[in-house]
Coordinates of C-alpha atoms in Angstrom, one line a residue:
M1 CA -18.3 13.5 37.5
T2 CA -16.3 16.6 37.0
E3 CA -17.1 18.3 33.8
K4 CA -14.7 20.7 32.3
N5 CA -17.1 22.8 30.2
V6 CA -14.6 24.9 28.1
S7 CA -17.0 26.0 25.4
R8 CA -14.8 27.9 22.9
A9 CA -12.5 28.9 25.8
A10 CA -9.6 27.1 27.3
G11 CA -6.5 28.0 29.4
L12 CA -3.3 26.2 30.1
L13 CA -3.7 22.4 30.4
G14 CA -3.2 22.5 34.1
L15 CA -6.1 25.0 34.5
V16 CA -8.3 22.9 32.2
C17 CA -7.7 19.7 34.2
A18 CA -8.3 21.8 37.4
G19 CA -11.7 22.6 36.1
L20 CA -11.1 26.4 35.4
A21 CA -11.9 28.2 32.2
A22 CA -9.8 30.8 30.4
S23 CA -9.9 32.7 27.2
A24 CA -7.9 31.0 24.5
D25 CA -9.1 28.7 21.7
V26 CA -5.9 26.7 21.8
V27 CA -4.2 25.3 24.9
T28 CA -0.5 24.7 24.2
N29 CA 3.0 24.4 25.6
D30 CA 1.9 22.9 28.9
Y31 CA 1.8 19.5 30.4
F32 CA -1.5 17.5 30.4
G33 CA -2.3 16.7 34.0
D34 CA -3.1 13.3 35.4
I35 CA -6.8 12.3 35.4
T36 CA -7.7 11.1 39.0
S37 CA -11.4 11.6 38.9
P38 CA -14.1 11.2 36.2
T39 CA -13.6 14.1 33.8
T40 CA -15.3 15.4 30.7
L41 CA -13.6 17.9 28.4
R42 CA -16.1 19.8 26.2
G43 CA -15.6 22.3 23.4
V44 CA -11.8 22.5 23.7
T45 CA -11.0 23.0 20.0
N46 CA -7.3 22.1 20.3
I47 CA -5.1 20.9 23.1
I48 CA -1.3 20.6 22.4
A49 CA 0.5 19.1 25.4
K50 CA 4.2 18.7 26.1
C51 CA 5.7 15.3 26.2
A52 CA 5.5 13.9 29.8
P53 CA 3.9 10.9 31.3
V54 CA 0.1 11.1 31.7
N55 CA -1.7 8.9 34.1
I56 CA -5.5 8.4 33.4
S57 CA -6.7 6.5 36.5
A58 CA -10.4 7.6 36.1
D59 CA -12.8 7.8 33.2
L60 CA -12.0 10.6 30.6
T61 CA -14.5 11.7 28.0
L62 CA -13.7 14.0 25.1
D63 CA -16.9 15.7 23.8
D64 CA -18.2 18.5 21.7
R65 CA -15.3 18.9 19.2
T66 CA -12.5 18.5 21.7
F67 CA -9.2 17.6 20.1
L68 CA -6.4 16.4 22.3
R69 CA -2.9 16.1 20.8
L70 CA 0.0 15.1 22.9
R71 CA 3.1 16.1 21.2
G72 CA 6.7 14.8 21.4
E73 CA 9.9 16.6 22.4
S74 CA 13.3 15.0 21.6
A75 CA 14.5 15.5 25.2
N76 CA 11.6 13.7 26.7
S77 CA 10.5 11.3 24.1
P78 CA 9.0 8.8 24.3
A79 CA 6.4 9.4 27.0
W80 CA 3.6 7.2 28.0
V81 CA -0.2 7.7 28.2
N82 CA -1.0 5.3 31.0
L83 CA -4.6 4.1 31.0
A84 CA -5.7 2.3 34.2
P85 CA -2.3 2.5 36.1
T86 CA -4.1 1.7 39.3
A87 CA -6.8 -0.8 40.4
N88 CA -9.6 1.5 39.2
P89 CA -11.3 0.6 35.9
V90 CA -10.9 3.3 33.2
T91 CA -12.8 4.1 30.1
L92 CA -11.5 6.7 27.5
T93 CA -14.5 7.8 25.5
V94 CA -14.2 9.9 22.4
Q95 CA -17.5 11.3 21.1
G96 CA -19.1 14.5 19.8
N97 CA -16.8 14.9 16.8
S98 CA -13.7 14.8 19.1
G99 CA -10.3 13.2 18.7
F100 CA -7.5 11.8 20.8
F101 CA -4.2 12.0 18.9
T102 CA -0.7 10.7 20.1
A103 CA 0.8 9.3 16.9
Y104 CA 3.8 10.4 15.0
R105 CA 2.9 13.0 12.4
N106 CA 4.7 15.8 10.4
S107 CA 3.6 18.5 8.1
M108 CA 1.4 20.0 10.8
D109 CA 1.3 23.4 9.1
G110 CA -2.3 24.7 8.6
A111 CA -1.4 25.7 5.1
N112 CA -1.3 22.0 4.2
A113 CA -5.0 21.0 3.8
N114 CA -4.1 17.3 3.8
N115 CA -3.3 17.0 7.6
E116 CA -5.2 17.6 10.7
W117 CA -4.1 21.2 11.2
G118 CA -5.3 22.0 7.7
K119 CA -8.5 20.4 8.6
T120 CA -8.9 22.5 11.7
G121 CA -7.9 25.6 9.7
I122 CA -5.5 26.6 12.5
D123 CA -1.8 26.9 12.2
D124 CA 0.3 25.2 14.8
P125 CA 0.2 27.8 17.6
R126 CA 3.7 26.9 18.9
G127 CA 5.2 28.9 16.0
S128 CA 7.2 28.4 12.9
G129 CA 9.2 25.2 12.6
K130 CA 7.1 23.3 15.2
E131 CA 4.7 21.9 12.6
T132 CA 7.3 19.2 11.6
E133 CA 8.2 18.2 15.2
P134 CA 7.3 14.4 15.6
T135 CA 5.3 13.0 18.4
Y136 CA 6.8 10.2 20.5
Y137 CA 3.9 9.3 22.8
R138 CA 2.8 5.7 23.3
V139 CA -0.4 4.5 24.9
R140 CA -0.1 1.8 27.6
M141 CA -2.9 -0.1 29.5
G142 CA -1.8 -1.1 33.0
V143 CA 1.7 -0.9 34.3
V144 CA 5.0 -2.6 33.5
D145 CA 5.8 -5.6 35.6
G146 CA 2.7 -5.3 37.6
A147 CA 1.0 -8.4 39.1
P148 CA -1.3 -10.1 36.6
G149 CA -4.8 -8.5 36.9
S150 CA -3.7 -6.0 39.5
T151 CA -4.8 -2.9 37.5
G152 CA -8.3 -2.0 36.4
P153 CA -9.9 -3.1 33.2
A154 CA -9.2 -0.4 30.5
R155 CA -11.3 0.4 27.5
I156 CA -11.3 2.9 24.7
V157 CA -14.8 3.6 23.3
L158 CA -15.0 5.6 20.1
K159 CA -18.3 7.0 19.1
T160 CA -17.5 9.6 16.3
N161 CA -14.6 10.8 14.2
P162 CA -13.5 14.4 14.7
K163 CA -14.7 16.7 11.9
F164 CA -12.8 19.9 11.9
G165 CA -13.2 22.1 8.8
Y166 CA -13.9 20.2 5.6
N167 CA -13.0 16.7 6.4
A168 CA -12.8 14.0 9.1
F169 CA -10.0 11.8 10.4
S170 CA -9.6 9.1 13.0
G171 CA -11.2 9.4 16.4
F172 CA -8.2 7.7 18.1
W173 CA -4.7 8.0 16.7
A174 CA -1.7 6.2 18.3
R175 CA 1.6 4.9 17.1
F176 CA 1.8 2.2 19.8
L177 CA -0.8 0.7 22.1
D178 CA 0.6 -1.8 24.7
I179 CA -1.6 -4.0 26.9
E180 CA 0.4 -5.0 29.9
T181 CA 0.1 -8.2 31.9
S182 CA -1.3 -6.2 34.8
V183 CA -4.6 -5.4 33.1
A184 CA -7.6 -7.1 34.5
P185 CA -10.2 -8.5 32.2
D186 CA -13.8 -7.4 31.9
P187 CA -15.6 -9.4 34.7
E188 CA -18.5 -10.4 32.5
T189 CA -16.5 -11.6 29.4
G190 CA -13.2 -12.7 30.8
M191 CA -11.4 -10.8 28.1
I192 CA -9.7 -7.5 28.1
D193 CA -12.2 -5.7 25.9
F194 CA -9.9 -2.7 25.3
L195 CA -11.4 -1.1 22.1
E196 CA -14.8 -0.5 20.6
I197 CA -15.1 0.9 17.1
P198 CA -18.6 1.8 15.9
A199 CA -19.9 2.3 12.3
S200 CA -18.1 5.0 10.2
V201 CA -15.4 5.5 12.9
V202 CA -11.7 4.9 12.4
A203 CA -9.1 3.8 15.1
D204 CA -5.7 4.5 13.7
I205 CA -3.1 2.5 15.5
S206 CA 0.2 1.4 14.0
Q207 CA 0.9 -1.4 16.5
I208 CA -1.2 -3.1 19.1
Q209 CA 0.7 -5.4 21.4
N210 CA -1.0 -7.7 23.9
K211 CA 1.5 -8.8 26.5
S212 CA -1.1 -10.6 28.7
T213 CA -0.9 -14.3 28.3
L214 CA -3.7 -14.9 30.8
Y215 CA -6.5 -13.0 29.1
P216 CA -7.3 -12.5 25.5
A217 CA -7.4 -8.9 24.4
R218 CA -10.4 -8.1 22.2
I219 CA -11.4 -5.4 19.7
L220 CA -15.1 -5.1 19.3
F221 CA -16.0 -4.0 15.8
R222 CA -19.4 -2.4 15.5
G223 CA -19.0 -1.3 11.9
G224 CA -15.8 0.8 12.2
T225 CA -12.3 0.4 10.8
L226 CA -8.9 -0.4 12.4
L227 CA -6.3 1.5 10.3
R228 CA -2.6 1.1 10.1
N229 CA -1.3 4.6 9.0
N230 CA 2.5 3.9 9.2
A231 CA 4.8 3.8 6.2
T232 CA 7.4 1.7 7.9
A233 CA 8.2 -1.4 5.8
N234 CA 6.6 -4.5 7.2
G235 CA 4.9 -2.7 10.0
A236 CA 1.8 -4.4 11.5
P237 CA -1.0 -3.4 13.9
L238 CA -1.7 -6.8 15.4
S239 CA 1.2 -7.9 17.6
P240 CA 0.3 -10.2 20.5
V241 CA 3.4 -11.7 22.2
S242 CA 4.2 -15.3 22.4
G243 CA 1.4 -17.1 24.4
A244 CA -1.0 -14.1 24.1
T245 CA -4.1 -13.8 22.0
L246 CA -5.6 -10.8 20.2
V247 CA -9.3 -11.2 19.2
L248 CA -10.9 -9.2 16.4
E249 CA -14.7 -9.7 16.8
G250 CA -17.6 -8.3 14.8
V251 CA -20.5 -7.9 17.2
D252 CA -24.3 -7.6 16.5
G253 CA -23.8 -8.7 12.9
A254 CA -21.1 -6.1 12.2
D255 CA -18.2 -6.8 9.9
I256 CA -14.5 -6.6 10.7
R257 CA -12.7 -3.9 8.7
L258 CA -8.9 -3.6 8.5
K259 CA -7.0 -1.0 6.4
S260 CA -3.4 -0.4 5.6
Q261 CA -3.0 3.3 4.7
F262 CA 0.5 2.9 3.3
Q263 CA 2.0 0.2 1.3
W264 CA 4.2 -2.2 3.1
A265 CA 2.3 -4.3 5.7
C266 CA 2.5 -7.6 7.5
F267 CA -0.7 -9.1 8.8
T268 CA 0.8 -9.3 12.3
G269 CA 4.0 -8.3 14.0
R270 CA 5.0 -12.0 14.3
K271 CA 5.8 -11.8 17.9
G272 CA 4.6 -15.4 18.5
G273 CA 1.0 -14.7 19.6
T274 CA -2.3 -15.7 18.0
V275 CA -4.8 -13.5 16.2
R276 CA -8.4 -14.8 16.3
I277 CA -10.9 -13.3 13.8
V278 CA -14.5 -13.9 14.8
G279 CA -17.7 -12.6 13.3
R280 CA -19.3 -12.3 9.9
H281 CA -17.4 -10.7 6.9
V282 CA -13.8 -9.5 7.0
Y283 CA -12.9 -6.5 4.9
L284 CA -9.3 -5.7 3.9
A285 CA -8.5 -2.3 2.3
Q286 CA -5.2 -1.0 1.2
S287 CA -4.1 2.2 -0.6
G288 CA -1.4 2.6 -3.2
S289 CA -2.2 1.8 -6.8
T290 CA 1.1 2.8 -8.7
P291 CA 3.1 -0.2 -9.7
E292 CA 6.8 -0.8 -9.6
G293 CA 8.7 0.9 -12.5
V294 CA 6.4 3.9 -12.5
A295 CA 7.4 7.2 -10.8
G296 CA 6.0 7.3 -7.3
A297 CA 5.5 3.5 -7.1
N298 CA 3.4 2.7 -4.0
H299 CA 1.7 -0.6 -4.8
K300 CA 3.2 -3.0 -2.3
P301 CA 2.2 -6.3 -0.8
W302 CA 0.4 -7.1 2.4
N303 CA 2.1 -10.2 3.7
L304 CA 0.5 -13.2 5.4
D305 CA 2.8 -15.9 6.8
T306 CA 2.4 -18.9 9.0
D307 CA 4.3 -17.0 11.8
D308 CA 1.2 -14.6 11.8
H309 CA -0.8 -17.4 13.7
V310 CA -4.1 -16.1 12.3
V311 CA -7.1 -18.2 13.2
W312 CA -10.1 -17.6 10.9
E313 CA -13.3 -18.1 12.7
H314 CA -15.6 -15.7 10.7
T315 CA -18.7 -17.1 9.0
G316 CA -18.8 -14.8 6.0
N317 CA -16.5 -13.8 3.3
L318 CA -13.0 -12.4 3.2
L319 CA -13.3 -9.3 1.0
F320 CA -10.5 -7.2 -0.6
S321 CA -11.2 -3.6 -1.5
E322 CA -9.4 -0.6 -3.0
N323 CA -6.0 -2.0 -4.0
V324 CA -5.3 -4.9 -1.7
W325 CA -2.3 -7.0 -2.7
L326 CA -2.3 -10.0 -0.3
R327 CA 0.8 -12.1 -0.6
T328 CA 1.0 -15.5 1.1
T329 CA 4.4 -16.7 2.1
S330 CA 3.5 -20.1 3.6
D331 CA 1.1 -22.9 2.6
D332 CA -2.6 -23.1 3.8
L333 CA -3.1 -19.7 5.4
L334 CA -6.6 -18.6 4.0
P335 CA -10.0 -19.3 5.4
H336 CA -11.8 -22.4 3.9
G337 CA -14.3 -25.1 4.8
P338 CA -18.0 -25.3 5.4
A339 CA -18.0 -22.8 8.3
T340 CA -16.7 -19.9 6.3
G341 CA -17.2 -18.1 3.0
I342 CA -15.1 -17.2 0.0
L343 CA -12.6 -14.7 -1.2
S344 CA -14.0 -11.6 -2.9
L345 CA -11.5 -9.5 -5.0
G346 CA -12.8 -5.9 -5.4
Y347 CA -11.4 -2.9 -7.2
N348 CA -10.6 0.8 -6.9
S349 CA -13.5 2.7 -8.4
G350 CA -11.4 5.8 -8.5
I351 CA -9.1 4.5 -11.3
T352 CA -10.2 4.9 -14.9
E353 CA -9.9 2.4 -17.7
A354 CA -7.5 4.7 -19.4
A355 CA -5.2 4.9 -16.4
A356 CA -5.3 1.1 -16.0
A357 CA -4.6 0.6 -19.7
S358 CA -1.6 2.9 -19.6
G359 CA -0.1 1.0 -16.8
V360 CA 0.2 3.9 -14.4
S361 CA -2.4 2.5 -12.0
I362 CA -3.6 -0.9 -10.9
P363 CA -7.4 -0.9 -10.5
Y364 CA -8.0 -4.4 -9.1
C365 CA -7.3 -6.4 -6.0
C366 CA -4.9 -9.2 -6.1
L367 CA -4.1 -12.5 -4.3
D368 CA -0.5 -13.4 -4.7
L369 CA 0.3 -17.0 -4.0
S370 CA 4.1 -16.5 -4.1
G371 CA 4.9 -20.1 -4.7
T372 CA 2.6 -21.4 -2.0
R373 CA -0.4 -23.8 -2.0
Q374 CA -3.7 -22.2 -0.7
Y375 CA -7.1 -23.7 0.0
V376 CA -10.2 -21.5 -0.5
N377 CA -13.9 -22.1 -1.0
G378 CA -14.0 -19.8 -3.9
V379 CA -12.7 -16.6 -5.5
T380 CA -15.0 -14.1 -7.0
S381 CA -14.5 -10.6 -8.5
T382 CA -16.8 -7.6 -7.9
G383 CA -15.6 -5.8 -11.1
A384 CA -17.9 -6.6 -14.0
E385 CA -15.4 -5.3 -16.6
A386 CA -12.5 -7.5 -17.6
W387 CA -9.9 -4.8 -16.7
R388 CA -11.3 -4.5 -13.1
R389 CA -11.5 -8.2 -12.5
G390 CA -9.6 -9.6 -9.6
V391 CA -6.3 -11.3 -10.2
V392 CA -4.7 -14.5 -8.7
T393 CA -1.0 -14.1 -9.4
N394 CA 2.4 -15.6 -8.4
T395 CA 5.4 -13.4 -8.0
H396 CA 7.7 -16.2 -6.8
A397 CA 10.8 -16.3 -9.1
T398 CA 10.7 -20.1 -9.6
A399 CA 8.0 -22.0 -7.7
T400 CA 4.5 -22.5 -9.0
G401 CA 1.6 -21.2 -6.8
T402 CA -1.4 -23.5 -6.4
L403 CA -5.0 -22.4 -5.7
V404 CA -7.1 -25.4 -4.4
L405 CA -10.9 -25.2 -4.4
G406 CA -13.5 -27.6 -3.1
A407 CA -11.8 -29.0 -0.1
D408 CA -14.3 -30.5 2.4
D409 CA -16.7 -31.1 -0.5
V410 CA -17.9 -27.5 -0.5
D411 CA -19.4 -25.8 -3.6
G412 CA -17.6 -22.8 -4.9
T413 CA -16.9 -20.2 -7.6
L414 CA -13.8 -19.1 -9.6
N415 CA -14.3 -15.7 -11.2
A416 CA -10.8 -14.2 -11.6
K417 CA -7.8 -13.9 -13.9
C418 CA -5.1 -16.4 -13.0
T419 CA -1.7 -15.4 -14.3
A420 CA 1.4 -17.4 -15.3
R421 CA 2.6 -20.2 -13.0
V422 CA -0.8 -20.3 -11.1
A423 CA -2.1 -23.8 -11.0
V424 CA -5.8 -24.2 -10.1
E425 CA -7.0 -27.5 -8.6
K426 CA -10.6 -28.6 -8.1
V427 CA -10.9 -31.2 -5.3
G428 CA -13.8 -32.6 -3.3
A429 CA -17.3 -33.8 -4.3
G430 CA -18.8 -30.3 -4.6
R431 CA -19.6 -28.3 -7.7
L432 CA -17.3 -25.5 -8.9
T433 CA -18.7 -22.8 -11.1
V434 CA -16.0 -21.3 -13.3
R435 CA -17.2 -17.9 -14.6
A436 CA -15.4 -15.5 -16.9
A437 CA -12.2 -17.0 -15.6
T438 CA -8.8 -17.4 -17.4
G439 CA -5.6 -19.1 -16.4
E440 CA -2.7 -21.3 -17.3
A441 CA -3.7 -24.7 -15.8
L442 CA -6.9 -26.2 -14.4
D443 CA -6.8 -29.7 -12.9
V444 CA -10.2 -31.2 -12.2
Q445 CA -9.5 -34.0 -9.7
A446 CA -13.0 -34.6 -8.2
G447 CA -16.6 -33.3 -8.3
S448 CA -18.1 -31.3 -11.1
V449 CA -17.3 -28.1 -12.9
N450 CA -19.6 -25.7 -14.8
F451 CA -17.9 -23.2 -17.3
S452 CA -19.7 -20.0 -18.2
E453 CA -19.0 -16.5 -19.6
A454 CA -16.0 -17.0 -21.8
C455 CA -13.7 -19.2 -19.7
A456 CA -10.3 -19.9 -21.2
F457 CA -7.3 -22.0 -19.9
T458 CA -4.1 -23.0 -21.5
N459 CA -4.3 -26.6 -20.2
V460 CA -7.3 -28.5 -18.6
T461 CA -7.0 -31.9 -17.0
A462 CA -10.0 -33.9 -15.9
A463 CA -9.9 -37.1 -13.9
A464 CA -12.1 -40.2 -14.1
G465 CA -15.4 -39.7 -12.2
T466 CA -15.5 -35.9 -12.7
A467 CA -18.2 -34.1 -14.6
L468 CA -17.9 -31.0 -16.9
D469 CA -20.5 -28.9 -18.5
G470 CA -20.8 -25.4 -20.0
A471 CA -18.3 -23.8 -22.5
V472 CA -14.6 -23.5 -22.1
T473 CA -11.7 -22.6 -24.5
V474 CA -8.5 -24.5 -24.4
T475 CA -5.4 -23.1 -26.0
G476 CA -2.9 -25.8 -25.2
A477 CA -4.1 -29.3 -24.2
F478 CA -7.2 -30.9 -22.8
T479 CA -6.4 -34.2 -21.1
A480 CA -8.9 -36.8 -19.8
T481 CA -7.1 -39.1 -17.4
G482 CA -8.1 -42.4 -15.7
A483 CA -9.5 -45.7 -16.8
T484 CA -12.9 -44.1 -17.6
P485 CA -13.4 -40.6 -19.1
P486 CA -15.0 -37.8 -17.3
R487 CA -18.7 -37.1 -17.9
A488 CA -19.0 -34.2 -20.3
L489 CA -22.4 -34.6 -22.1
G490 CA -23.1 -30.9 -21.5
L491 CA -19.6 -29.6 -22.4
N492 CA -19.0 -27.3 -25.3
L493 CA -15.3 -27.6 -25.8
A494 CA -13.5 -25.1 -28.0
L495 CA -9.9 -25.8 -29.0
A496 CA -7.7 -23.0 -30.3
A497 CA -5.7 -23.7 -33.4
G498 CA -3.0 -26.1 -32.6
A499 CA -4.6 -27.3 -29.3
T500 CA -5.1 -31.0 -28.8
V501 CA -7.2 -33.5 -26.8
S502 CA -5.7 -36.6 -25.1
V503 CA -7.9 -39.4 -23.7
N504 CA -6.2 -42.1 -21.7
A505 CA -9.4 -44.3 -21.4
A506 CA -10.3 -47.1 -23.8
T507 CA -13.8 -45.8 -24.0
P508 CA -14.7 -42.6 -25.9
F509 CA -14.7 -39.2 -24.1
V510 CA -18.1 -37.7 -25.1
V511 CA -18.6 -34.0 -25.5
Y512 CA -21.7 -32.1 -26.5
T513 CA -20.0 -29.9 -29.1
L514 CA -16.5 -29.3 -30.3
T515 CA -14.8 -26.6 -32.3
V516 CA -11.2 -26.5 -33.5
G517 CA -9.7 -23.1 -34.4
G518 CA -13.3 -21.7 -34.6
A519 CA -14.6 -24.5 -37.0
A520 CA -17.3 -26.8 -35.8
V521 CA -16.4 -30.5 -35.7
P522 CA -19.3 -32.7 -37.1
S523 CA -21.0 -35.1 -34.8
G524 CA -19.4 -38.5 -34.7
T525 CA -16.7 -40.6 -33.1
Y526 CA -13.0 -39.7 -33.8
T527 CA -9.7 -41.5 -33.3
A528 CA -6.2 -40.1 -33.2
A529 CA -5.5 -41.5 -36.6
E530 CA -8.5 -39.6 -38.0
A531 CA -8.2 -36.1 -36.4
D532 CA -5.0 -34.1 -36.0
W533 CA -6.5 -32.3 -33.0
L534 CA -6.7 -35.7 -31.1
A535 CA -3.4 -36.7 -29.7
A536 CA -4.6 -39.9 -28.1
G537 CA -7.7 -42.0 -27.4
T538 CA -11.2 -41.6 -28.8
V539 CA -13.6 -38.6 -28.7
T540 CA -17.4 -38.6 -29.5
V541 CA -19.0 -35.4 -30.5
L542 CA -22.8 -35.5 -30.0
W543 CA -23.8 -32.5 -32.0
R544 CA -22.2 -30.2 -34.6
A545 CA -21.8 -26.7 -33.1
G546 CA -24.6 -24.5 -34.4
N547 CA -26.9 -27.5 -35.0
A548 CA -27.3 -28.4 -31.3
V549 CA -30.6 -28.9 -29.7
T550 CA -31.8 -25.8 -28.0
D551 CA -32.7 -25.8 -24.3
V552 CA -36.5 -26.0 -23.8
A553 CA -38.8 -26.2 -20.8
W554 CA -40.9 -29.4 -20.3
T555 CA -44.5 -28.4 -20.4
G556 CA -46.2 -31.8 -20.2
A557 CA -48.7 -30.7 -22.8
G558 CA -50.4 -33.2 -25.2
A559 CA -53.1 -35.7 -25.0
T560 CA -51.1 -38.4 -26.6
D561 CA -47.4 -39.4 -26.5
A562 CA -46.9 -38.0 -29.9
A563 CA -48.5 -34.7 -29.0
A564 CA -46.5 -34.4 -25.8
E565 CA -43.3 -35.2 -27.6
A566 CA -44.0 -32.5 -30.3
A567 CA -44.8 -30.0 -27.5
N568 CA -41.7 -30.6 -25.4
W569 CA -38.8 -31.0 -27.8
A570 CA -37.3 -28.6 -30.2
R571 CA -35.9 -29.7 -33.5
P572 CA -32.2 -29.3 -34.4
V573 CA -31.4 -26.4 -36.5
D574 CA -30.2 -27.4 -40.0

């Protein structure tokens, strides 16, 4: 391997690639030469190359704080970085706090500490006015119109993020990355394993397009993040063409992490291909917390549609963090079933309660049903406080959005705020735990439901054969449907003033305790003629609220039946 050891010294790019050292810290205004033999660049603080095609047909390693930036020129843009344009296999390795940068970027002035030149502490050496010149490079694996599998396997291996000055940014930065049909697969996996992202490392790519319909292209997540850093409306990083597959796989127990740095995003580019997600947990992160109607609004949805062709094969949870607003625009798009986990709605820890209360920032993550019907195993919130609790909402102008839990008889949890025109359905034989959840409508069609931690719904419907326990507040109507009422011997039902109960069965609906408008209803059996809170049917209240038997543990103590009974039962409180 040829090593270009340019420790704090570098000349023109042609000289660097020829293996010679010169005396400048920054290499600029020259063309980056082709890489035809294994090459390592070390200690080249900044390389700024003119826009011209670059062919990398042998391994290239950036090491020891080497920062390679290929810039654009309007006369020559776009230009391509061609990885593996020949039959030789090629690996681009970025390590030692180095960076490979080809994406569009402005504000390159060193006075701006929020961009990469500010982080290096070096002004753009090309002079005044150059710092806003955009880059029009694209990265391509293989060659256009080449025979399938005719070029070598190509891989980008990231090992660290560059750390110039006070901060760090992505180890690989590209506006476009195309995988041509000519790229050969890894002989051991049969896939085009084109990108590895280790822990704490970011690959910033606005669009990845797999054009190979013969071999799946795979990103190996080893704890790192794939970032989309492009403000274009409805841009998407995952764009396999029709008939092609892009695989996102967490390896060795690592999670899959995706982030949209700007607001608008589609899950994929909807070019007809399939995205397979394989591994353990999947993390989605999205910046932008300022809602519409506030100056600087940047809280926009991340859209998921049936045309995205996403196949969920992960075994863990789908976790939202920061300010994710995921909007579904077709039915049945989310992961569910016994082979996968739940949805977890996180929050932005940087937003204060005061900012959230004033309406200038949204602190929580959000699932937007947008008039669709979605199946999930469960929805939980990581925010303990009510103002940070995750939200299930529906922004569709007319259609109701429906959240279905318990399909395939799985157990689940609902711990979220459900807004107007969100209907929650419980199906399947499993048990649903509803914890600190609020909403407009809950329809229990099968299985059992346990309510805990101040649950409240406008309307609750429970079918025959279902079971309810715990404590829930109903502000509208509680309806027990079917020829037999649901089992609710452990249910503490609280009706708001004006709320009603309707029982369709001929036999009584039995609850443990009942309050109406905060007042306890005495134990007994009530008919619609006797109670203004009972719209139809018969209800039996086992205990007056406040006088109910307390929960005790069975100890088995006592030499006689009477002694055992005295030891194991608590008396009602008068």
